[in-house]
Amino acid sequence: MLADQFGFRPTGSTTSALVHFMHHATLILENNSYVRCLLIDFSKAFDIVKHTIILSKLSVLDLPSSVLNRIIAFLTDRAQVCKTTDGRFSAMHPITRSIQGSGIGPTLWIVMTSNLCCISDTNLLFKYADDTNLLVPEITNVDLADAFSNIRQWPDSNGMVINLHETKEIILHRLHPRRWSLPKSLEGIEQVQSAKLLEVIFQSTFSFIDHVDYVLKICSQRVYLLKQLRDQGLPLQKLHTVFQAIVLSRLMYALPA
């Protein structure tokens, strides 16, 4: 599915992913007391993609044979060696994994994760590159434990690994949570009160105080850098360019969300 992937696409961006997340999370809260958000972390995602698996997925797509053959040629019969400082070479090792750093890598990643999806239409899965996030409402036909159990089958059959230590859950809820009981965390997954999603800090109550403080701290440091550049004689016009690049861009980032 391409509709749930916001990275590596002409119409995708972190801002559009965050708008999508905010829209659906707040929409869910209109009829639910809370929504559980699982931020899933894949270990070294681009580095460990198996070429045999990605080629098998490409082979079932409606691709011109010339394109498919070129990709096959790019991913097969490759090897690497290491050279030491004294000029010695290691044995040659075949390259059977990784799409990191290649021009076609982002498109291959979209194909790789195209069959990673929910088993319930009441839950929502959305991705930005290798960031994968799952939203599960309070009222659902597949709870978070079962939904995550299904998702964990995908890396097992696709040669990927979920980093449980870096995977976090945040429960976004209405005010006055004492009127209901929040669900317990999944085994092995840390439940947090705030979490960073695509460089925006979300708090469980949808307050953005932590995020604003975080952005102001960064901008304060960068304004100090501008003062240092001014003291070193950087012209005003170039200072303005640097300000737009490192301060204004940070203040404007994801503002529509």
mmCIF file of N, CA and C in Angstrom, residues 90-154:
data_model
loop_
_atom_site.group_PDB
_atom_site.id
_atom_site.type_symbol
_atom_site.label_atom_id
_atom_site.label_comp_id
_atom_site.label_asym_id
_atom_site.label_seq_id
_atom_site.Cartn_x
_atom_site.Cartn_y
_atom_site.Cartn_z
ATOM 1 N N SER A 90 41.372 -8.120 2.597
ATOM 2 C CA SER A 90 40.612 -9.219 3.187
ATOM 3 C C SER A 90 40.079 -10.120 2.084
ATOM 4 N N ALA A 91 39.495 -11.229 2.501
ATOM 5 C CA ALA A 91 38.834 -12.090 1.524
ATOM 6 C C ALA A 91 37.608 -11.380 0.959
ATOM 7 N N MET A 92 37.218 -11.745 -0.224
ATOM 8 C CA MET A 92 36.056 -11.129 -0.873
ATOM 9 C C MET A 92 34.768 -11.719 -0.292
ATOM 10 N N HIS A 93 33.829 -10.829 0.073
ATOM 11 C CA HIS A 93 32.557 -11.264 0.649
ATOM 12 C C HIS A 93 31.406 -10.767 -0.226
ATOM 13 N N PRO A 94 30.463 -11.633 -0.528
ATOM 14 C CA PRO A 94 29.320 -11.208 -1.354
ATOM 15 C C PRO A 94 28.430 -10.223 -0.594
ATOM 16 N N ILE A 95 27.839 -9.285 -1.317
ATOM 17 C CA ILE A 95 26.901 -8.321 -0.740
ATOM 18 C C ILE A 95 25.492 -8.832 -1.026
ATOM 19 N N THR A 96 24.796 -9.249 0.013
ATOM 20 C CA THR A 96 23.449 -9.803 -0.152
ATOM 21 C C THR A 96 22.393 -8.977 0.568
ATOM 22 N N ARG A 97 22.822 -7.938 1.263
ATOM 23 C CA ARG A 97 21.890 -7.087 2.009
ATOM 24 C C ARG A 97 22.193 -5.617 1.755
ATOM 25 N N SER A 98 21.251 -4.770 2.190
ATOM 26 C CA SER A 98 21.373 -3.300 2.225
ATOM 27 C C SER A 98 20.961 -2.631 0.917
ATOM 28 N N ILE A 99 20.169 -1.571 1.081
ATOM 29 C CA ILE A 99 19.831 -0.666 -0.020
ATOM 30 C C ILE A 99 20.216 0.760 0.370
ATOM 31 N N GLN A 100 21.030 0.855 1.425
ATOM 32 C CA GLN A 100 21.430 2.154 1.958
ATOM 33 C C GLN A 100 22.354 2.869 0.981
ATOM 34 N N GLY A 101 22.073 4.160 0.739
ATOM 35 C CA GLY A 101 22.980 4.975 -0.055
ATOM 36 C C GLY A 101 22.804 4.883 -1.555
ATOM 37 N N SER A 102 21.955 3.988 -2.025
ATOM 38 C CA SER A 102 21.759 3.877 -3.469
ATOM 39 C C SER A 102 20.620 4.784 -3.911
ATOM 40 N N GLY A 103 20.689 5.241 -5.151
ATOM 41 C CA GLY A 103 19.654 6.134 -5.653
ATOM 42 C C GLY A 103 18.289 5.477 -5.716
ATOM 43 N N ILE A 104 18.268 4.170 -5.948
ATOM 44 C CA ILE A 104 16.997 3.449 -6.050
ATOM 45 C C ILE A 104 16.538 2.926 -4.696
ATOM 46 N N GLY A 105 17.373 3.075 -3.664
ATOM 47 C CA GLY A 105 17.070 2.548 -2.332
ATOM 48 C C GLY A 105 15.724 2.989 -1.771
ATOM 49 N N PRO A 106 15.388 4.283 -1.815
ATOM 50 C CA PRO A 106 14.092 4.716 -1.279
ATOM 51 C C PRO A 106 12.890 4.042 -1.949
ATOM 52 N N THR A 107 12.948 3.901 -3.272
ATOM 53 C CA THR A 107 11.845 3.228 -3.976
ATOM 54 C C THR A 107 11.782 1.753 -3.599
ATOM 55 N N LEU A 108 12.935 1.126 -3.450
ATOM 56 C CA LEU A 108 12.968 -0.283 -3.048
ATOM 57 C C LEU A 108 12.400 -0.458 -1.649
ATOM 58 N N TRP A 109 12.628 0.529 -0.774
ATOM 59 C CA TRP A 109 12.084 0.426 0.582
ATOM 60 C C TRP A 109 10.552 0.498 0.556
ATOM 61 N N ILE A 110 9.995 1.346 -0.299
ATOM 62 C CA ILE A 110 8.535 1.421 -0.421
ATOM 63 C C ILE A 110 7.974 0.072 -0.859
ATOM 64 N N VAL A 111 8.639 -0.555 -1.830
ATOM 65 C CA VAL A 111 8.206 -1.878 -2.281
ATOM 66 C C VAL A 111 8.352 -2.892 -1.145
ATOM 67 N N MET A 112 9.446 -2.796 -0.423
ATOM 68 C CA MET A 112 9.721 -3.742 0.657
ATOM 69 C C MET A 112 8.614 -3.727 1.708
ATOM 70 N N THR A 113 8.137 -2.542 2.071
ATOM 71 C CA THR A 113 7.163 -2.420 3.158
ATOM 72 C C THR A 113 5.721 -2.310 2.667
ATOM 73 N N SER A 114 5.504 -2.545 1.378
ATOM 74 C CA SER A 114 4.159 -2.362 0.813
ATOM 75 C C SER A 114 3.140 -3.329 1.402
ATOM 76 N N ASN A 115 3.590 -4.491 1.874
ATOM 77 C CA ASN A 115 2.644 -5.470 2.447
ATOM 78 C C ASN A 115 2.638 -5.448 3.970
ATOM 79 N N LEU A 116 3.226 -4.410 4.563
ATOM 80 C CA LEU A 116 3.138 -4.214 6.013
ATOM 81 C C LEU A 116 1.904 -3.369 6.295
ATOM 82 N N CYS A 117 0.865 -3.981 6.825
ATOM 83 C CA CYS A 117 -0.407 -3.271 6.979
ATOM 84 C C CYS A 117 -1.182 -3.809 8.179
ATOM 85 N N CYS A 118 -2.293 -3.150 8.489
ATOM 86 C CA CYS A 118 -3.148 -3.535 9.615
ATOM 87 C C CYS A 118 -4.072 -4.684 9.217
ATOM 88 N N ILE A 119 -4.535 -5.399 10.233
ATOM 89 C CA ILE A 119 -5.542 -6.445 9.989
ATOM 90 C C ILE A 119 -6.932 -5.958 10.378
ATOM 91 N N SER A 120 -7.042 -4.670 10.725
ATOM 92 C CA SER A 120 -8.333 -4.105 11.115
ATOM 93 C C SER A 120 -8.490 -2.735 10.482
ATOM 94 N N ASP A 121 -9.704 -2.460 9.972
ATOM 95 C CA ASP A 121 -9.941 -1.148 9.372
ATOM 96 C C ASP A 121 -10.253 -0.079 10.421
ATOM 97 N N THR A 122 -10.354 -0.462 11.698
ATOM 98 C CA THR A 122 -10.545 0.541 12.754
ATOM 99 C C THR A 122 -9.210 1.057 13.271
ATOM 100 N N ASN A 123 -8.141 0.334 12.997
ATOM 101 C CA ASN A 123 -6.803 0.777 13.383
ATOM 102 C C ASN A 123 -6.143 1.461 12.198
ATOM 103 N N LEU A 124 -5.075 2.184 12.472
ATOM 104 C CA LEU A 124 -4.418 2.961 11.414
ATOM 105 C C LEU A 124 -2.911 2.779 11.505
ATOM 106 N N LEU A 125 -2.302 2.438 10.373
ATOM 107 C CA LEU A 125 -0.847 2.332 10.278
ATOM 108 C C LEU A 125 -0.368 3.366 9.283
ATOM 109 N N PHE A 126 0.619 4.164 9.673
ATOM 110 C CA PHE A 126 1.202 5.101 8.720
ATOM 111 C C PHE A 126 2.711 5.134 8.899
ATOM 112 N N LYS A 127 3.399 5.434 7.792
ATOM 113 C CA LYS A 127 4.852 5.322 7.768
ATOM 114 C C LYS A 127 5.473 6.588 7.180
ATOM 115 N N TYR A 128 6.655 6.878 7.651
ATOM 116 C CA TYR A 128 7.505 7.856 6.966
ATOM 117 C C TYR A 128 8.883 7.227 6.872
ATOM 118 N N ALA A 129 9.261 6.820 5.660
ATOM 119 C CA ALA A 129 10.499 6.056 5.463
ATOM 120 C C ALA A 129 10.440 4.815 6.362
ATOM 121 N N ASP A 130 11.426 4.666 7.255
ATOM 122 C CA ASP A 130 11.407 3.480 8.118
ATOM 123 C C ASP A 130 10.738 3.739 9.460
ATOM 124 N N ASP A 131 10.182 4.923 9.675
ATOM 125 C CA ASP A 131 9.370 5.181 10.872
ATOM 126 C C ASP A 131 7.976 4.594 10.644
ATOM 127 N N THR A 132 7.576 3.675 11.500
ATOM 128 C CA THR A 132 6.278 3.022 11.357
ATOM 129 C C THR A 132 5.480 3.240 12.633
ATOM 130 N N ASN A 133 4.240 3.699 12.490
ATOM 131 C CA ASN A 133 3.436 4.085 13.648
ATOM 132 C C ASN A 133 2.037 3.486 13.538
ATOM 133 N N LEU A 134 1.553 2.995 14.673
ATOM 134 C CA LEU A 134 0.262 2.328 14.718
ATOM 135 C C LEU A 134 -0.667 3.045 15.688
ATOM 136 N N LEU A 135 -1.862 3.389 15.223
ATOM 137 C CA LEU A 135 -2.894 3.999 16.064
ATOM 138 C C LEU A 135 -4.015 2.997 16.299
ATOM 139 N N VAL A 136 -4.345 2.777 17.576
ATOM 140 C CA VAL A 136 -5.416 1.848 17.926
ATOM 141 C C VAL A 136 -6.378 2.548 18.876
ATOM 142 N N PRO A 137 -7.638 2.730 18.484
ATOM 143 C CA PRO A 137 -8.614 3.412 19.355
ATOM 144 C C PRO A 137 -8.969 2.568 20.578
ATOM 145 N N GLU A 138 -9.618 3.237 21.535
ATOM 146 C CA GLU A 138 -10.151 2.521 22.699
ATOM 147 C C GLU A 138 -11.155 1.463 22.242
ATOM 148 N N ILE A 139 -12.043 1.846 21.323
ATOM 149 C CA ILE A 139 -13.058 0.935 20.798
ATOM 150 C C ILE A 139 -12.578 0.406 19.454
ATOM 151 N N THR A 140 -12.190 -0.858 19.428
ATOM 152 C CA THR A 140 -11.635 -1.451 18.217
ATOM 153 C C THR A 140 -11.955 -2.936 18.196
ATOM 154 N N ASN A 141 -11.964 -3.501 17.010
ATOM 155 C CA ASN A 141 -12.206 -4.943 16.902
ATOM 156 C C ASN A 141 -10.926 -5.769 16.980
ATOM 157 N N VAL A 142 -9.764 -5.095 16.956
ATOM 158 C CA VAL A 142 -8.468 -5.753 17.145
ATOM 159 C C VAL A 142 -7.641 -4.877 18.076
ATOM 160 N N ASP A 143 -7.396 -5.350 19.292
ATOM 161 C CA ASP A 143 -6.688 -4.509 20.259
ATOM 162 C C ASP A 143 -5.207 -4.394 19.916
ATOM 163 N N LEU A 144 -4.500 -3.559 20.657
ATOM 164 C CA LEU A 144 -3.107 -3.257 20.335
ATOM 165 C C LEU A 144 -2.228 -4.497 20.406
ATOM 166 N N ALA A 145 -2.473 -5.349 21.398
ATOM 167 C CA ALA A 145 -1.639 -6.544 21.553
ATOM 168 C C ALA A 145 -1.734 -7.435 20.307
ATOM 169 N N ASP A 146 -2.954 -7.665 19.833
ATOM 170 C CA ASP A 146 -3.134 -8.518 18.654
ATOM 171 C C ASP A 146 -2.636 -7.823 17.387
ATOM 172 N N ALA A 147 -2.856 -6.509 17.305
ATOM 173 C CA ALA A 147 -2.396 -5.767 16.126
ATOM 174 C C ALA A 147 -0.873 -5.784 16.037
ATOM 175 N N PHE A 148 -0.216 -5.612 17.188
ATOM 176 C CA PHE A 148 1.246 -5.624 17.191
ATOM 177 C C PHE A 148 1.786 -7.027 16.959
ATOM 178 N N SER A 149 1.086 -8.020 17.461
ATOM 179 C CA SER A 149 1.484 -9.410 17.217
ATOM 180 C C SER A 149 1.472 -9.723 15.730
ATOM 181 N N ASN A 150 0.477 -9.204 15.033
ATOM 182 C CA ASN A 150 0.417 -9.391 13.581
ATOM 183 C C ASN A 150 1.563 -8.663 12.894
ATOM 184 N N ILE A 151 1.847 -7.431 13.323
ATOM 185 C CA ILE A 151 2.928 -6.656 12.714
ATOM 186 C C ILE A 151 4.270 -7.334 12.943
ATOM 187 N N ARG A 152 4.452 -7.979 14.096
ATOM 188 C CA ARG A 152 5.729 -8.628 14.400
ATOM 189 C C ARG A 152 5.984 -9.835 13.508
ATOM 190 N N GLN A 153 4.951 -10.347 12.871
ATOM 191 C CA GLN A 153 5.153 -11.449 11.936
ATOM 192 C C GLN A 153 5.810 -10.978 10.642
ATOM 193 N N TRP A 154 5.604 -9.688 10.315
ATOM 194 C CA TRP A 154 6.164 -9.160 9.063
ATOM 195 C C TRP A 154 7.696 -9.169 9.068
#
